[in-house]
Every structure is written in structure tokens, then in C-alpha cells.
mmCIF file with all atom_site columns, C-alpha atoms in Angstrom:
data_model
loop_
_atom_site.group_PDB
_atom_site.id
_atom_site.type_symbol
_atom_site.label_atom_id
_atom_site.label_alt_id
_atom_site.label_comp_id
_atom_site.label_asym_id
_atom_site.label_entity_id
_atom_site.label_seq_id
_atom_site.pdbx_PDB_ins_code
_atom_site.Cartn_x
_atom_site.Cartn_y
_atom_site.Cartn_z
_atom_site.occupancy
_atom_site.B_iso_or_equiv
_atom_site.pdbx_formal_charge
_atom_site.auth_seq_id
_atom_site.auth_comp_id
_atom_site.auth_asym_id
_atom_site.auth_atom_id
_atom_site.pdbx_PDB_model_num
ATOM 1   C CA . UNK W 1 1   ? 101.544 70.695  104.675 1.00 50.00 ? 82  UNK W CA 1
ATOM 2   C CA . UNK W 1 2   ? 102.320 67.275  103.292 1.00 66.00 ? 83  UNK W CA 1
ATOM 3   C CA . UNK W 1 3   ? 106.026 66.855  103.988 1.00 85.00 ? 84  UNK W CA 1
ATOM 4   C CA . UNK W 1 4   ? 109.069 68.156  105.823 1.00 89.00 ? 85  UNK W CA 1
ATOM 5   C CA . UNK W 1 5   ? 110.264 70.325  102.927 1.00 89.00 ? 86  UNK W CA 1
ATOM 6   C CA . UNK W 1 6   ? 106.855 72.054  102.874 1.00 90.00 ? 87  UNK W CA 1
ATOM 7   C CA . UNK W 1 7   ? 107.151 72.705  106.604 1.00 90.00 ? 88  UNK W CA 1
ATOM 8   C CA . UNK W 1 8   ? 110.641 74.141  106.167 1.00 92.00 ? 89  UNK W CA 1
ATOM 9   C CA . UNK W 1 9   ? 109.496 76.413  103.338 1.00 92.00 ? 90  UNK W CA 1
ATOM 10  C CA . UNK W 1 10  ? 106.523 77.625  105.390 1.00 92.00 ? 91  UNK W CA 1
ATOM 11  C CA . UNK W 1 11  ? 108.768 78.239  108.427 1.00 93.00 ? 92  UNK W CA 1
ATOM 12  C CA . UNK W 1 12  ? 111.260 80.142  106.257 1.00 94.00 ? 93  UNK W CA 1
ATOM 13  C CA . UNK W 1 13  ? 108.530 82.421  104.910 1.00 94.00 ? 94  UNK W CA 1
ATOM 14  C CA . UNK W 1 14  ? 107.039 82.943  108.382 1.00 95.00 ? 95  UNK W CA 1
ATOM 15  C CA . UNK W 1 15  ? 110.454 83.888  109.793 1.00 96.00 ? 96  UNK W CA 1
ATOM 16  C CA . UNK W 1 16  ? 111.015 86.390  106.952 1.00 95.00 ? 97  UNK W CA 1
ATOM 17  C CA . UNK W 1 17  ? 107.598 87.951  107.497 1.00 96.00 ? 98  UNK W CA 1
ATOM 18  C CA . UNK W 1 18  ? 108.037 88.035  111.263 1.00 96.00 ? 99  UNK W CA 1
ATOM 19  C CA . UNK W 1 19  ? 111.440 89.764  110.909 1.00 97.00 ? 100 UNK W CA 1
ATOM 20  C CA . UNK W 1 20  ? 109.929 92.320  108.574 1.00 96.00 ? 101 UNK W CA 1
ATOM 21  C CA . UNK W 1 21  ? 107.045 93.021  110.949 1.00 97.00 ? 102 UNK W CA 1
ATOM 22  C CA . UNK W 1 22  ? 109.450 93.346  113.883 1.00 97.00 ? 103 UNK W CA 1
ATOM 23  C CA . UNK W 1 23  ? 111.230 96.155  112.008 1.00 97.00 ? 104 UNK W CA 1
ATOM 24  C CA . UNK W 1 24  ? 108.175 97.590  110.243 1.00 96.00 ? 105 UNK W CA 1
ATOM 25  C CA . UNK W 1 25  ? 105.207 97.050  112.606 1.00 97.00 ? 106 UNK W CA 1
ATOM 26  C CA . UNK W 1 26  ? 102.525 97.694  109.979 1.00 97.00 ? 107 UNK W CA 1
ATOM 27  C CA . UNK W 1 27  ? 100.512 94.533  110.580 1.00 97.00 ? 108 UNK W CA 1
ATOM 28  C CA . UNK W 1 28  ? 99.823  91.515  112.744 1.00 96.00 ? 109 UNK W CA 1
ATOM 29  C CA . UNK W 1 29  ? 100.431 87.966  111.587 1.00 95.00 ? 110 UNK W CA 1
ATOM 30  C CA . UNK W 1 30  ? 98.318  84.936  112.511 1.00 94.00 ? 111 UNK W CA 1
ATOM 31  C CA . UNK W 1 31  ? 98.884  81.333  111.587 1.00 84.00 ? 112 UNK W CA 1
ATOM 32  C CA . UNK W 1 32  ? 97.258  77.957  111.269 1.00 73.00 ? 113 UNK W CA 1
ATOM 33  C CA . UNK W 1 33  ? 94.051  77.848  113.297 1.00 83.00 ? 114 UNK W CA 1
ATOM 34  C CA . UNK W 1 34  ? 92.791  81.455  113.081 1.00 91.00 ? 115 UNK W CA 1
ATOM 35  C CA . UNK W 1 35  ? 89.650  81.399  110.948 1.00 93.00 ? 116 UNK W CA 1
ATOM 36  C CA . UNK W 1 36  ? 87.756  84.141  109.169 1.00 94.00 ? 117 UNK W CA 1
ATOM 37  C CA . UNK W 1 37  ? 84.374  84.269  107.422 1.00 91.00 ? 118 UNK W CA 1
ATOM 38  C CA . UNK W 1 38  ? 84.112  84.970  103.717 1.00 90.00 ? 119 UNK W CA 1
ATOM 39  C CA . UNK W 1 39  ? 80.766  86.290  102.593 1.00 88.00 ? 120 UNK W CA 1
ATOM 40  C CA . UNK W 1 40  ? 80.545  85.002  99.031  1.00 88.00 ? 121 UNK W CA 1
ATOM 41  C CA . UNK W 1 41  ? 77.832  85.475  96.406  1.00 86.00 ? 122 UNK W CA 1
ATOM 42  C CA . UNK W 1 42  ? 76.086  82.156  97.149  1.00 88.00 ? 123 UNK W CA 1
ATOM 43  C CA . UNK W 1 43  ? 77.427  81.099  100.541 1.00 89.00 ? 124 UNK W CA 1
ATOM 44  C CA . UNK W 1 44  ? 79.432  81.967  103.616 1.00 90.00 ? 125 UNK W CA 1
ATOM 45  C CA . UNK W 1 45  ? 82.709  80.052  103.862 1.00 89.00 ? 126 UNK W CA 1
ATOM 46  C CA . UNK W 1 46  ? 84.983  79.697  106.849 1.00 92.00 ? 127 UNK W CA 1
ATOM 47  C CA . UNK W 1 47  ? 88.663  79.495  105.967 1.00 93.00 ? 128 UNK W CA 1
ATOM 48  C CA . UNK W 1 48  ? 91.787  78.945  108.030 1.00 93.00 ? 129 UNK W CA 1
ATOM 49  C CA . UNK W 1 49  ? 94.747  79.954  105.865 1.00 95.00 ? 130 UNK W CA 1
ATOM 50  C CA . UNK W 1 50  ? 98.150  78.605  106.841 1.00 93.00 ? 131 UNK W CA 1
ATOM 51  C CA . UNK W 1 51  ? 99.146  82.194  107.502 1.00 95.00 ? 132 UNK W CA 1
ATOM 52  C CA . UNK W 1 52  ? 97.201  85.441  107.530 1.00 96.00 ? 133 UNK W CA 1
ATOM 53  C CA . UNK W 1 53  ? 98.122  89.103  107.843 1.00 97.00 ? 134 UNK W CA 1
ATOM 54  C CA . UNK W 1 54  ? 95.952  91.932  109.136 1.00 97.00 ? 135 UNK W CA 1
ATOM 55  C CA . UNK W 1 55  ? 97.267  95.401  108.379 1.00 97.00 ? 136 UNK W CA 1
ATOM 56  C CA . UNK W 1 56  ? 97.024  97.944  111.172 1.00 97.00 ? 137 UNK W CA 1
ATOM 57  C CA . UNK W 1 57  ? 94.964  100.135 108.811 1.00 97.00 ? 138 UNK W CA 1
ATOM 58  C CA . UNK W 1 58  ? 92.386  97.352  108.262 1.00 97.00 ? 139 UNK W CA 1
ATOM 59  C CA . UNK W 1 59  ? 88.938  98.689  109.276 1.00 97.00 ? 140 UNK W CA 1
ATOM 60  C CA . UNK W 1 60  ? 88.460  95.626  111.516 1.00 97.00 ? 141 UNK W CA 1
ATOM 61  C CA . UNK W 1 61  ? 91.295  95.450  114.039 1.00 95.00 ? 142 UNK W CA 1
ATOM 62  C CA . UNK W 1 62  ? 92.660  92.083  115.140 1.00 95.00 ? 143 UNK W CA 1
ATOM 63  C CA . UNK W 1 63  ? 92.077  91.795  118.880 1.00 92.00 ? 144 UNK W CA 1
ATOM 64  C CA . UNK W 1 64  ? 94.652  90.167  121.149 1.00 91.00 ? 145 UNK W CA 1
ATOM 65  C CA . UNK W 1 65  ? 92.133  87.563  122.351 1.00 91.00 ? 146 UNK W CA 1
ATOM 66  C CA . UNK W 1 66  ? 90.341  86.934  119.052 1.00 90.00 ? 147 UNK W CA 1
ATOM 67  C CA . UNK W 1 67  ? 89.925  83.228  118.321 1.00 89.00 ? 148 UNK W CA 1
ATOM 68  C CA . UNK W 1 68  ? 88.594  83.958  114.863 1.00 91.00 ? 149 UNK W CA 1
ATOM 69  C CA . UNK W 1 69  ? 89.006  87.141  112.892 1.00 94.00 ? 150 UNK W CA 1
ATOM 70  C CA . UNK W 1 70  ? 85.845  89.147  112.283 1.00 93.00 ? 151 UNK W CA 1
ATOM 71  C CA . UNK W 1 71  ? 87.174  90.974  109.215 1.00 95.00 ? 152 UNK W CA 1
ATOM 72  C CA . UNK W 1 72  ? 88.928  89.983  106.005 1.00 96.00 ? 153 UNK W CA 1
ATOM 73  C CA . UNK W 1 73  ? 92.631  89.188  106.111 1.00 97.00 ? 154 UNK W CA 1
ATOM 74  C CA . UNK W 1 74  ? 94.750  91.514  103.978 1.00 98.00 ? 155 UNK W CA 1
ATOM 75  C CA . UNK W 1 75  ? 97.039  88.654  102.970 1.00 98.00 ? 156 UNK W CA 1
ATOM 76  C CA . UNK W 1 76  ? 96.512  84.892  102.996 1.00 97.00 ? 157 UNK W CA 1
ATOM 77  C CA . UNK W 1 77  ? 99.232  82.318  102.429 1.00 96.00 ? 158 UNK W CA 1
ATOM 78  C CA . UNK W 1 78  ? 98.696  78.650  101.734 1.00 94.00 ? 159 UNK W CA 1
ATOM 79  C CA . UNK W 1 79  ? 101.414 76.032  101.768 1.00 93.00 ? 160 UNK W CA 1
ATOM 80  C CA . UNK W 1 80  ? 100.226 73.910  98.864  1.00 92.00 ? 161 UNK W CA 1
ATOM 81  C CA . UNK W 1 81  ? 98.652  70.616  99.833  1.00 86.00 ? 162 UNK W CA 1
ATOM 82  C CA . UNK W 1 82  ? 99.441  68.156  97.065  1.00 85.00 ? 163 UNK W CA 1
ATOM 83  C CA . UNK W 1 83  ? 98.685  64.679  98.367  1.00 84.00 ? 164 UNK W CA 1
ATOM 84  C CA . UNK W 1 84  ? 95.670  64.529  96.034  1.00 89.00 ? 165 UNK W CA 1
ATOM 85  C CA . UNK W 1 85  ? 94.679  66.488  92.919  1.00 91.00 ? 166 UNK W CA 1
ATOM 86  C CA . UNK W 1 86  ? 91.616  67.752  94.801  1.00 92.00 ? 167 UNK W CA 1
ATOM 87  C CA . UNK W 1 87  ? 93.892  69.396  97.396  1.00 91.00 ? 168 UNK W CA 1
ATOM 88  C CA . UNK W 1 88  ? 95.886  71.192  94.701  1.00 91.00 ? 169 UNK W CA 1
ATOM 89  C CA . UNK W 1 89  ? 92.634  72.417  93.128  1.00 94.00 ? 170 UNK W CA 1
ATOM 90  C CA . UNK W 1 90  ? 91.361  73.596  96.530  1.00 93.00 ? 171 UNK W CA 1
ATOM 91  C CA . UNK W 1 91  ? 94.440  75.796  97.082  1.00 93.00 ? 172 UNK W CA 1
ATOM 92  C CA . UNK W 1 92  ? 94.988  76.986  93.490  1.00 95.00 ? 173 UNK W CA 1
ATOM 93  C CA . UNK W 1 93  ? 91.404  77.413  92.290  1.00 95.00 ? 174 UNK W CA 1
ATOM 94  C CA . UNK W 1 94  ? 88.781  77.313  95.060  1.00 94.00 ? 175 UNK W CA 1
ATOM 95  C CA . UNK W 1 95  ? 90.584  79.323  97.738  1.00 95.00 ? 176 UNK W CA 1
ATOM 96  C CA . UNK W 1 96  ? 92.002  81.705  95.150  1.00 96.00 ? 177 UNK W CA 1
ATOM 97  C CA . UNK W 1 97  ? 88.484  82.415  93.862  1.00 95.00 ? 178 UNK W CA 1
ATOM 98  C CA . UNK W 1 98  ? 86.974  82.711  97.344  1.00 95.00 ? 179 UNK W CA 1
ATOM 99  C CA . UNK W 1 99  ? 89.711  84.971  98.676  1.00 96.00 ? 180 UNK W CA 1
ATOM 100 C CA . UNK W 1 100 ? 89.364  87.267  95.646  1.00 96.00 ? 181 UNK W CA 1
ATOM 101 C CA . UNK W 1 101 ? 85.563  87.412  95.991  1.00 94.00 ? 182 UNK W CA 1
ATOM 102 C CA . UNK W 1 102 ? 85.892  88.249  99.695  1.00 95.00 ? 183 UNK W CA 1
ATOM 103 C CA . UNK W 1 103 ? 88.437  91.017  99.061  1.00 96.00 ? 184 UNK W CA 1
ATOM 104 C CA . UNK W 1 104 ? 91.697  89.522  100.381 1.00 97.00 ? 185 UNK W CA 1
ATOM 105 C CA . UNK W 1 105 ? 94.259  91.956  98.925  1.00 98.00 ? 186 UNK W CA 1
ATOM 106 C CA . UNK W 1 106 ? 97.073  89.442  98.411  1.00 98.00 ? 187 UNK W CA 1
ATOM 107 C CA . UNK W 1 107 ? 97.195  85.654  98.112  1.00 98.00 ? 188 UNK W CA 1
ATOM 108 C CA . UNK W 1 108 ? 100.427 83.632  98.166  1.00 97.00 ? 189 UNK W CA 1
ATOM 109 C CA . UNK W 1 109 ? 100.836 79.944  97.394  1.00 96.00 ? 190 UNK W CA 1
ATOM 110 C CA . UNK W 1 110 ? 104.064 78.139  98.352  1.00 95.00 ? 191 UNK W CA 1
ATOM 111 C CA . UNK W 1 111 ? 104.746 74.910  96.454  1.00 94.00 ? 192 UNK W CA 1
ATOM 112 C CA . UNK W 1 112 ? 107.659 72.923  97.926  1.00 91.00 ? 193 UNK W CA 1
ATOM 113 C CA . UNK W 1 113 ? 107.746 70.310  95.186  1.00 88.00 ? 194 UNK W CA 1
ATOM 114 C CA . UNK W 1 114 ? 110.917 70.232  93.084  1.00 82.00 ? 195 UNK W CA 1
ATOM 115 C CA . UNK W 1 115 ? 109.682 72.484  90.282  1.00 81.00 ? 196 UNK W CA 1
ATOM 116 C CA . UNK W 1 116 ? 107.559 74.696  92.550  1.00 83.00 ? 197 UNK W CA 1
ATOM 117 C CA . UNK W 1 117 ? 105.182 75.093  89.616  1.00 88.00 ? 198 UNK W CA 1
ATOM 118 C CA . UNK W 1 118 ? 102.268 76.348  91.706  1.00 92.00 ? 199 UNK W CA 1
ATOM 119 C CA . UNK W 1 119 ? 104.245 78.887  93.771  1.00 93.00 ? 200 UNK W CA 1
ATOM 120 C CA . UNK W 1 120 ? 102.520 82.204  93.098  1.00 95.00 ? 201 UNK W CA 1
ATOM 121 C CA . UNK W 1 121 ? 102.119 85.666  94.563  1.00 96.00 ? 202 UNK W CA 1
ATOM 122 C CA . UNK W 1 122 ? 98.906  87.481  93.646  1.00 98.00 ? 203 UNK W CA 1
ATOM 123 C CA . UNK W 1 123 ? 97.491  90.924  94.283  1.00 98.00 ? 204 UNK W CA 1
ATOM 124 C CA . UNK W 1 124 ? 93.848  91.890  93.930  1.00 98.00 ? 205 UNK W CA 1
ATOM 125 C CA . UNK W 1 125 ? 92.968  94.404  91.234  1.00 97.00 ? 206 UNK W CA 1
ATOM 126 C CA . UNK W 1 126 ? 90.290  97.081  91.789  1.00 96.00 ? 207 UNK W CA 1
ATOM 127 C CA . UNK W 1 127 ? 88.048  94.867  89.628  1.00 96.00 ? 208 UNK W CA 1
ATOM 128 C CA . UNK W 1 128 ? 88.367  91.993  92.145  1.00 95.00 ? 209 UNK W CA 1
ATOM 129 C CA . UNK W 1 129 ? 90.655  89.734  90.113  1.00 96.00 ? 210 UNK W CA 1
ATOM 130 C CA . UNK W 1 130 ? 94.012  88.327  91.208  1.00 97.00 ? 211 UNK W CA 1
ATOM 131 C CA . UNK W 1 131 ? 96.999  89.103  89.014  1.00 97.00 ? 212 UNK W CA 1
ATOM 132 C CA . UNK W 1 132 ? 100.574 87.948  89.606  1.00 96.00 ? 213 UNK W CA 1
ATOM 133 C CA . UNK W 1 133 ? 102.754 90.417  91.516  1.00 96.00 ? 214 UNK W CA 1
ATOM 134 C CA . UNK W 1 134 ? 105.513 91.334  89.070  1.00 93.00 ? 215 UNK W CA 1
ATOM 135 C CA . UNK W 1 135 ? 109.063 90.849  90.331  1.00 91.00 ? 216 UNK W CA 1
ATOM 136 C CA . UNK W 1 136 ? 111.420 93.810  90.548  1.00 90.00 ? 217 UNK W CA 1
ATOM 137 C CA . UNK W 1 137 ? 114.420 94.037  88.233  1.00 91.00 ? 218 UNK W CA 1
ATOM 138 C CA . UNK W 1 138 ? 116.327 92.126  90.940  1.00 92.00 ? 219 UNK W CA 1
ATOM 139 C CA . UNK W 1 139 ? 113.787 89.311  90.809  1.00 87.00 ? 220 UNK W CA 1
ATOM 140 C CA . UNK W 1 140 ? 112.205 90.173  94.173  1.00 89.00 ? 221 UNK W CA 1
ATOM 141 C CA . UNK W 1 141 ? 108.501 90.015  94.931  1.00 91.00 ? 222 UNK W CA 1
ATOM 142 C CA . UNK W 1 142 ? 107.206 92.889  97.026  1.00 87.00 ? 223 UNK W CA 1
ATOM 143 C CA . UNK W 1 143 ? 103.972 93.245  98.913  1.00 88.00 ? 224 UNK W CA 1
ATOM 144 C CA . UNK W 1 144 ? 101.886 96.342  98.505  1.00 77.00 ? 225 UNK W CA 1
#
């Protein structure tokens, strides 16, 4: 997270998600340093998303003492790093591709820059491709 506005946006989203999970305990949330392994076609990658969610119905439960998650997160969120073009590409292209290949069901990118051009909410299709989550008629984005 490159600046204070990015931190505030991340905190805002984390508070919203935490409130939801307090009222609808369907998942566990992890943040910052919890890693997971992605078995990809030509490599194994270790990723630490800014925020991850493991649904209670995930076949690999998240243990209370886990220091890294042994399954695949159901949702990954990245607060866009934009200090360098390579950081933007890492979050918008590389991680997006890797998360889709590994089977992460939803991928969110928060972009705190003025235009927020890279803010996106994706869901994985049965064919393994991310598509934008369409907003409701009220303009809300909902998670599946």
C-alpha cells in the first residue's frame, strides 16, 4: 500500500467485510502475512494477498494456528501498488492470472488513486477465466 489513502481504503473494505462476517459467519478472513501456495502449470508460486477469505465450506479448513494456508483462498483482495508500472502489472495482470489458474473464486483490486481506474471485482467462471462482477441495479457489487 503506497500511501495513506490506500491504507484508509483497505481499512474501510476490511471493516465492511468484518462486519458482514460478524453477522453472517460464512467465512474466515485473513490479512497481510498469511501466505498460500498456488500450483500453476509451470511453477508453484507463494502469494500473500493483502486480504484473503476462506469460506467455511472450503474443502481445506483454515486452522486457528495456521501460519500459511494449505488450500486456495476463496477470495483475494489486493490494494493496488502503484509506485512503479511493474507493481501495477503485478497486481492487475500477474496475480490476476495466477489466482485464476489456481482457482481463487473472486479477486478484488482496490485502486485509491483519484480515478480508481484499476479498481475491479472479478469472479471466476467455470472455464477458469475472471469476468467482472456486474453491479446490481442499485450499483452495488455482491459476492457470490
